[in-house]
Structure formats: C-alpha cells, structure tokens
Amino acid sequence: MLIKRLMALFVMLLLAGPLAAQDRAETGGAQTLEDIMARQAAQEVDDAFRRDATGDPEAAAATKDQLGSLGGVSDAEVWRALRYDSADITVSAGGRVAETLVQSSGMEWTLFREGPLATYGGWTLLGTIGALILFFILRGRIGVDGGLAGRTVLRFKFVERFAHWILAGSFIVLGLTGLAILFGRAFIVPTFGHEANAAILRFSIFVHNNVSWAFMLALVMIFVMWVWHNLPSRLDLVWFAQAGGIVGSKHPPAKKFNAGQKLIFWSCIVFGGLISVTGLSLIFPFEIPVFAWVFGVLNATGLAELFGGALPTTLTPHAEMQLAQVLHAGFAFLLMAIIIAHIYIGSVGMEGASGAMTHGEVDEAWAKQHHSIWLEEMKEKERQPNATPAE
C-alpha cells in the first residue's frame, strides 16, 4: 500500500496500525476474513503474504512432469509479481517507465486526489474566505488613528512592484487553472458536459504550464530583493504579543516588513519553492524524480520516524509522479489560503495599505502607525545631504 502510506506525509494523519500477523494455514496462504474486514475498516494490512508469493523458479518441475512448463511459477504468481512490480520485465523501448505494467497503487492515488485532497483543500479555501468575512463583520476595516496626514512616502520602487505583481498575477492564474484541472470533472462536466470540460482542461493545462515560468522568475526576484528585510528579529515577538494591531488598539513598531508580512514572505518562498519543484517534476514527467532521494535523506536523519518509520527509497516512476501531484496541489491549497488573507488585509481590510503596491506610496500617518521604525529611517535618509527619495 505504498501510495496510501506516503500520502500520509501531506495529511499528517497515520492510518490505524497494521493488522497483527494472521494464521493463514487454513486458507492455504491466502487472505483471511480478518484481512478483508480490516481493509473495510480502513486499516493497513500487511500484504507481504501476497507480495512475496511470486513463485520459486528453483523449485520448477521437470518439463516431463506435471506443471513443468510453468517453470515453478503459476499464473496467479506471475500476476502478483506484475502487480507488485517485482517481475523481471525487459522492454525494448520506454525504459523504467515501460517496465511497470501494473500499478495498483494508482487507484489509491486517484481516490485520494478525488477524495481527501479535493475535499479538505476546497474546504480550506472556503473556510478561509468565510473566516475573513466574519472577521470583517466583527472587526471592520482597520483605520488610521487620527486620519490620513495627506503627505506620502515612497514605500516600494517600481522594480519591487513589478516583481510583486508578476508573482501575484501568475499565482492567481495558476490557482484558477489548477482548480479547474482538479475540480473540472466534478463541477464542469455536470453543468457543461464532457466536451466543454475537455476544452477547458486543455486550455488550463497549457496556460498553467507556461505561466509557471513567470511565477518562478518572480519568486527568485522577490527573494533577492527582500530576504534581508525579512530575517527574524526581536521586534517580531513584540508584534505577535500585540497581535500586530489587527486585534486591539496597540500598534507595535516595525521596520520595512512587520512579523506578519515576514510570515507571508517566507510562506511564499517555502511553499512557492516546493510548488515549483513538484511542478517541474510534473511538467517534465518521469525526468525529475525527487522523492526517493528525499525519503533517503529523511531515513538517514531519523526524521522518517515522524511519519511512522522508514520510508521507501525505491519508487516506481509513476509513484514519483503521483506524489508530486498530491504535494503540488496540497502546498498550493495552503499558499492560496495564505494569499487570500494577504489580499484581504492589503485591500478592504486595512485603510491606506493598497497604495504601497499600486502607485508605490503610502500616507505618512499609515506608515507611522504600522512601520514607525522604517518611516524614521526614511526620514533620516532624506535629511542627509545628497539623499535619494525614500524607498
């Protein structure tokens, strides 16, 4: 049950412990009623008694004897070897991918993709939107104490805004096309039919694969420009202690980026990086296997114990792709939820915040309330001889 176990890396919920060893003498080594009932109860069953029962060529009968032509392997044993990818297969073309003739774990991936992944991912997005609506109803828009000053200071240069909007725009497109790819069969087909769904998915896949390059480029740009401003500091503890001024009336001091913005930044870098790596694995199928290596590192460092024990380091090319898709979508759902909250606070949720990324300037009263240390640094630069405009 390879895929089922590995998918626990994302959902972080382990299945029930494996069923205790069964006495299969009465069934001639076949599965027992306890095995069947355990599967129905969603328990993990050790199927080594089937996986390893692939015949013994050394015990082959002579060709003149009964069953001699089978070479010590029955038809059932041959099919078991194919199912568990242990058969000695030789192909003339296609390489390792073509050697996998039966991959039963693919059904587990399909069920997970259409079940828990789509369900929990969808509810994560809807729950985030619902929570923000409720927060807005209860808290209202965060205003500027005493009103706007009418004087502005440059918050972000053009190149910073350019990188931000390339990243934001591409991520929105990737999110919408990704949702269409995942949910098309469930929502588009019943309403518009199979042909419309097929056309939408072909367009979505084309756009998704090509826009991804803009997302990765912009991700590198914002990392280079802003990483030094987003390193942790003791000011972050004060910001968290006062809930960033979002809850309550206090306004903690902050430099160019406060602790909340740093969380957004590092979420984009970490989750965006993981989405990019798994996405490249999907754009170039079977050419960029990463999970066997990652699992080997987790095993060597002992971190694999967090996921229930040693992880497999020999994966079929198909299993690599399925894991890439599951984690790609999972990380994307998490980042989409975070970005939805970011869009809220930068638009309707906070007075005076949107100008930072539209025309680049913010009101001084807003800057003093939310980034007081940064504002003082900018004013100090302006007072210096030959000073350049504040950034």
mmCIF file with all atom_site columns, C-alpha atoms in Angstrom, residues 205-285:
data_model
loop_
_atom_site.group_PDB
_atom_site.id
_atom_site.type_symbol
_atom_site.label_atom_id
_atom_site.label_alt_id
_atom_site.label_comp_id
_atom_site.label_asym_id
_atom_site.label_entity_id
_atom_site.label_seq_id
_atom_site.pdbx_PDB_ins_code
_atom_site.Cartn_x
_atom_site.Cartn_y
_atom_site.Cartn_z
_atom_site.occupancy
_atom_site.B_iso_or_equiv
_atom_site.pdbx_formal_charge
_atom_site.auth_seq_id
_atom_site.auth_comp_id
_atom_site.auth_asym_id
_atom_site.auth_atom_id
_atom_site.pdbx_PDB_model_num
ATOM 1  C CA . ILE A 1 205 ? -3.033 22.865 -18.678 1.00 0.00 ? 205 ILE A CA 1
ATOM 2  C CA . PHE A 1 206 ? -1.418 24.922 -21.458 1.00 0.00 ? 206 PHE A CA 1
ATOM 3  C CA . VAL A 1 207 ? -1.755 28.161 -19.501 1.00 0.00 ? 207 VAL A CA 1
ATOM 4  C CA . HIS A 1 208 ? -0.736 26.531 -16.219 1.00 0.00 ? 208 HIS A CA 1
ATOM 5  C CA . ASN A 1 209 ? 2.469  25.059 -17.610 1.00 0.00 ? 209 ASN A CA 1
ATOM 6  C CA . ASN A 1 210 ? 3.568  28.272 -19.337 1.00 0.00 ? 210 ASN A CA 1
ATOM 7  C CA . VAL A 1 211 ? 2.609  30.851 -16.715 1.00 0.00 ? 211 VAL A CA 1
ATOM 8  C CA . SER A 1 212 ? 4.520  28.818 -14.128 1.00 0.00 ? 212 SER A CA 1
ATOM 9  C CA . TRP A 1 213 ? 7.813  30.150 -15.517 1.00 0.00 ? 213 TRP A CA 1
ATOM 10 C CA . ALA A 1 214 ? 6.771  33.739 -14.716 1.00 0.00 ? 214 ALA A CA 1
ATOM 11 C CA . PHE A 1 215 ? 5.859  32.658 -11.185 1.00 0.00 ? 215 PHE A CA 1
ATOM 12 C CA . MET A 1 216 ? 9.247  31.028 -10.599 1.00 0.00 ? 216 MET A CA 1
ATOM 13 C CA . LEU A 1 217 ? 11.130 34.020 -12.022 1.00 0.00 ? 217 LEU A CA 1
ATOM 14 C CA . ALA A 1 218 ? 9.213  36.472 -9.830  1.00 0.00 ? 218 ALA A CA 1
ATOM 15 C CA . LEU A 1 219 ? 9.753  34.233 -6.804  1.00 0.00 ? 219 LEU A CA 1
ATOM 16 C CA . VAL A 1 220 ? 13.505 34.499 -7.291  1.00 0.00 ? 220 VAL A CA 1
ATOM 17 C CA . MET A 1 221 ? 13.243 38.269 -7.762  1.00 0.00 ? 221 MET A CA 1
ATOM 18 C CA . ILE A 1 222 ? 11.369 38.946 -4.515  1.00 0.00 ? 222 ILE A CA 1
ATOM 19 C CA . PHE A 1 223 ? 13.693 36.632 -2.624  1.00 0.00 ? 223 PHE A CA 1
ATOM 20 C CA . VAL A 1 224 ? 16.771 38.537 -3.793  1.00 0.00 ? 224 VAL A CA 1
ATOM 21 C CA . MET A 1 225 ? 15.210 41.964 -3.133  1.00 0.00 ? 225 MET A CA 1
ATOM 22 C CA . TRP A 1 226 ? 13.503 41.325 0.210   1.00 0.00 ? 226 TRP A CA 1
ATOM 23 C CA . VAL A 1 227 ? 15.223 38.465 2.005   1.00 0.00 ? 227 VAL A CA 1
ATOM 24 C CA . TRP A 1 228 ? 17.396 40.759 4.150   1.00 0.00 ? 228 TRP A CA 1
ATOM 25 C CA . HIS A 1 229 ? 14.338 42.717 5.260   1.00 0.00 ? 229 HIS A CA 1
ATOM 26 C CA . ASN A 1 230 ? 12.545 39.529 6.293   1.00 0.00 ? 230 ASN A CA 1
ATOM 27 C CA . LEU A 1 231 ? 15.061 37.973 8.648   1.00 0.00 ? 231 LEU A CA 1
ATOM 28 C CA . PRO A 1 232 ? 13.623 37.358 12.143  1.00 0.00 ? 232 PRO A CA 1
ATOM 29 C CA . SER A 1 233 ? 14.252 39.906 14.885  1.00 0.00 ? 233 SER A CA 1
ATOM 30 C CA . ARG A 1 234 ? 13.168 40.607 18.458  1.00 0.00 ? 234 ARG A CA 1
ATOM 31 C CA . LEU A 1 235 ? 10.688 43.169 17.155  1.00 0.00 ? 235 LEU A CA 1
ATOM 32 C CA . ASP A 1 236 ? 8.698  40.259 15.743  1.00 0.00 ? 236 ASP A CA 1
ATOM 33 C CA . LEU A 1 237 ? 7.989  38.994 19.266  1.00 0.00 ? 237 LEU A CA 1
ATOM 34 C CA . VAL A 1 238 ? 6.537  42.382 20.210  1.00 0.00 ? 238 VAL A CA 1
ATOM 35 C CA . TRP A 1 239 ? 4.417  42.366 17.056  1.00 0.00 ? 239 TRP A CA 1
ATOM 36 C CA . PHE A 1 240 ? 2.984  38.933 17.853  1.00 0.00 ? 240 PHE A CA 1
ATOM 37 C CA . ALA A 1 241 ? 2.429  39.851 21.504  1.00 0.00 ? 241 ALA A CA 1
ATOM 38 C CA . GLN A 1 242 ? 0.298  42.802 20.408  1.00 0.00 ? 242 GLN A CA 1
ATOM 39 C CA . ALA A 1 243 ? -1.395 40.868 17.572  1.00 0.00 ? 243 ALA A CA 1
ATOM 40 C CA . GLY A 1 244 ? 0.072  43.315 15.100  1.00 0.00 ? 244 GLY A CA 1
ATOM 41 C CA . GLY A 1 245 ? -2.537 45.927 15.934  1.00 0.00 ? 245 GLY A CA 1
ATOM 42 C CA . ILE A 1 246 ? -5.068 43.882 13.982  1.00 0.00 ? 246 ILE A CA 1
ATOM 43 C CA . VAL A 1 247 ? -6.743 42.877 17.225  1.00 0.00 ? 247 VAL A CA 1
ATOM 44 C CA . GLY A 1 248 ? -6.794 45.568 19.890  1.00 0.00 ? 248 GLY A CA 1
ATOM 45 C CA . SER A 1 249 ? -5.657 49.179 19.728  1.00 0.00 ? 249 SER A CA 1
ATOM 46 C CA . LYS A 1 250 ? -1.879 48.868 20.081  1.00 0.00 ? 250 LYS A CA 1
ATOM 47 C CA . HIS A 1 251 ? 0.403  49.435 17.105  1.00 0.00 ? 251 HIS A CA 1
ATOM 48 C CA . PRO A 1 252 ? 3.775  47.682 17.547  1.00 0.00 ? 252 PRO A CA 1
ATOM 49 C CA . PRO A 1 253 ? 6.858  49.255 15.946  1.00 0.00 ? 253 PRO A CA 1
ATOM 50 C CA . ALA A 1 254 ? 8.212  47.630 12.799  1.00 0.00 ? 254 ALA A CA 1
ATOM 51 C CA . LYS A 1 255 ? 10.822 48.135 10.125  1.00 0.00 ? 255 LYS A CA 1
ATOM 52 C CA . LYS A 1 256 ? 10.095 47.738 6.402   1.00 0.00 ? 256 LYS A CA 1
ATOM 53 C CA . PHE A 1 257 ? 8.299  44.438 6.993   1.00 0.00 ? 257 PHE A CA 1
ATOM 54 C CA . ASN A 1 258 ? 6.495  43.502 10.179  1.00 0.00 ? 258 ASN A CA 1
ATOM 55 C CA . ALA A 1 259 ? 6.258  39.963 11.536  1.00 0.00 ? 259 ALA A CA 1
ATOM 56 C CA . GLY A 1 260 ? 3.002  39.245 9.726   1.00 0.00 ? 260 GLY A CA 1
ATOM 57 C CA . GLN A 1 261 ? 4.473  40.298 6.399   1.00 0.00 ? 261 GLN A CA 1
ATOM 58 C CA . LYS A 1 262 ? 7.520  38.166 7.118   1.00 0.00 ? 262 LYS A CA 1
ATOM 59 C CA . LEU A 1 263 ? 5.240  35.158 7.543   1.00 0.00 ? 263 LEU A CA 1
ATOM 60 C CA . ILE A 1 264 ? 3.688  35.935 4.159   1.00 0.00 ? 264 ILE A CA 1
ATOM 61 C CA . PHE A 1 265 ? 7.123  36.317 2.588   1.00 0.00 ? 265 PHE A CA 1
ATOM 62 C CA . TRP A 1 266 ? 8.525  33.048 3.923   1.00 0.00 ? 266 TRP A CA 1
ATOM 63 C CA . SER A 1 267 ? 5.283  31.215 3.102   1.00 0.00 ? 267 SER A CA 1
ATOM 64 C CA . CYS A 1 268 ? 5.696  32.361 -0.493  1.00 0.00 ? 268 CYS A CA 1
ATOM 65 C CA . ILE A 1 269 ? 9.343  31.341 -0.593  1.00 0.00 ? 269 ILE A CA 1
ATOM 66 C CA . VAL A 1 270 ? 8.952  27.940 1.109   1.00 0.00 ? 270 VAL A CA 1
ATOM 67 C CA . PHE A 1 271 ? 5.611  26.832 -0.302  1.00 0.00 ? 271 PHE A CA 1
ATOM 68 C CA . GLY A 1 272 ? 6.291  28.542 -3.622  1.00 0.00 ? 272 GLY A CA 1
ATOM 69 C CA . GLY A 1 273 ? 9.622  26.742 -3.854  1.00 0.00 ? 273 GLY A CA 1
ATOM 70 C CA . LEU A 1 274 ? 8.041  23.371 -3.077  1.00 0.00 ? 274 LEU A CA 1
ATOM 71 C CA . ILE A 1 275 ? 5.256  24.048 -5.582  1.00 0.00 ? 275 ILE A CA 1
ATOM 72 C CA . SER A 1 276 ? 7.897  24.926 -8.180  1.00 0.00 ? 276 SER A CA 1
ATOM 73 C CA . VAL A 1 277 ? 9.970  21.778 -7.625  1.00 0.00 ? 277 VAL A CA 1
ATOM 74 C CA . THR A 1 278 ? 6.967  19.452 -7.736  1.00 0.00 ? 278 THR A CA 1
ATOM 75 C CA . GLY A 1 279 ? 5.586  21.414 -10.686 1.00 0.00 ? 279 GLY A CA 1
ATOM 76 C CA . LEU A 1 280 ? 8.789  20.936 -12.671 1.00 0.00 ? 280 LEU A CA 1
ATOM 77 C CA . SER A 1 281 ? 8.540  17.219 -11.957 1.00 0.00 ? 281 SER A CA 1
ATOM 78 C CA . LEU A 1 282 ? 5.056  17.272 -13.498 1.00 0.00 ? 282 LEU A CA 1
ATOM 79 C CA . ILE A 1 283 ? 5.984  19.444 -16.486 1.00 0.00 ? 283 ILE A CA 1
ATOM 80 C CA . PHE A 1 284 ? 8.800  17.033 -17.340 1.00 0.00 ? 284 PHE A CA 1
ATOM 81 C CA . PRO A 1 285 ? 7.186  13.663 -16.492 1.00 0.00 ? 285 PRO A CA 1
#
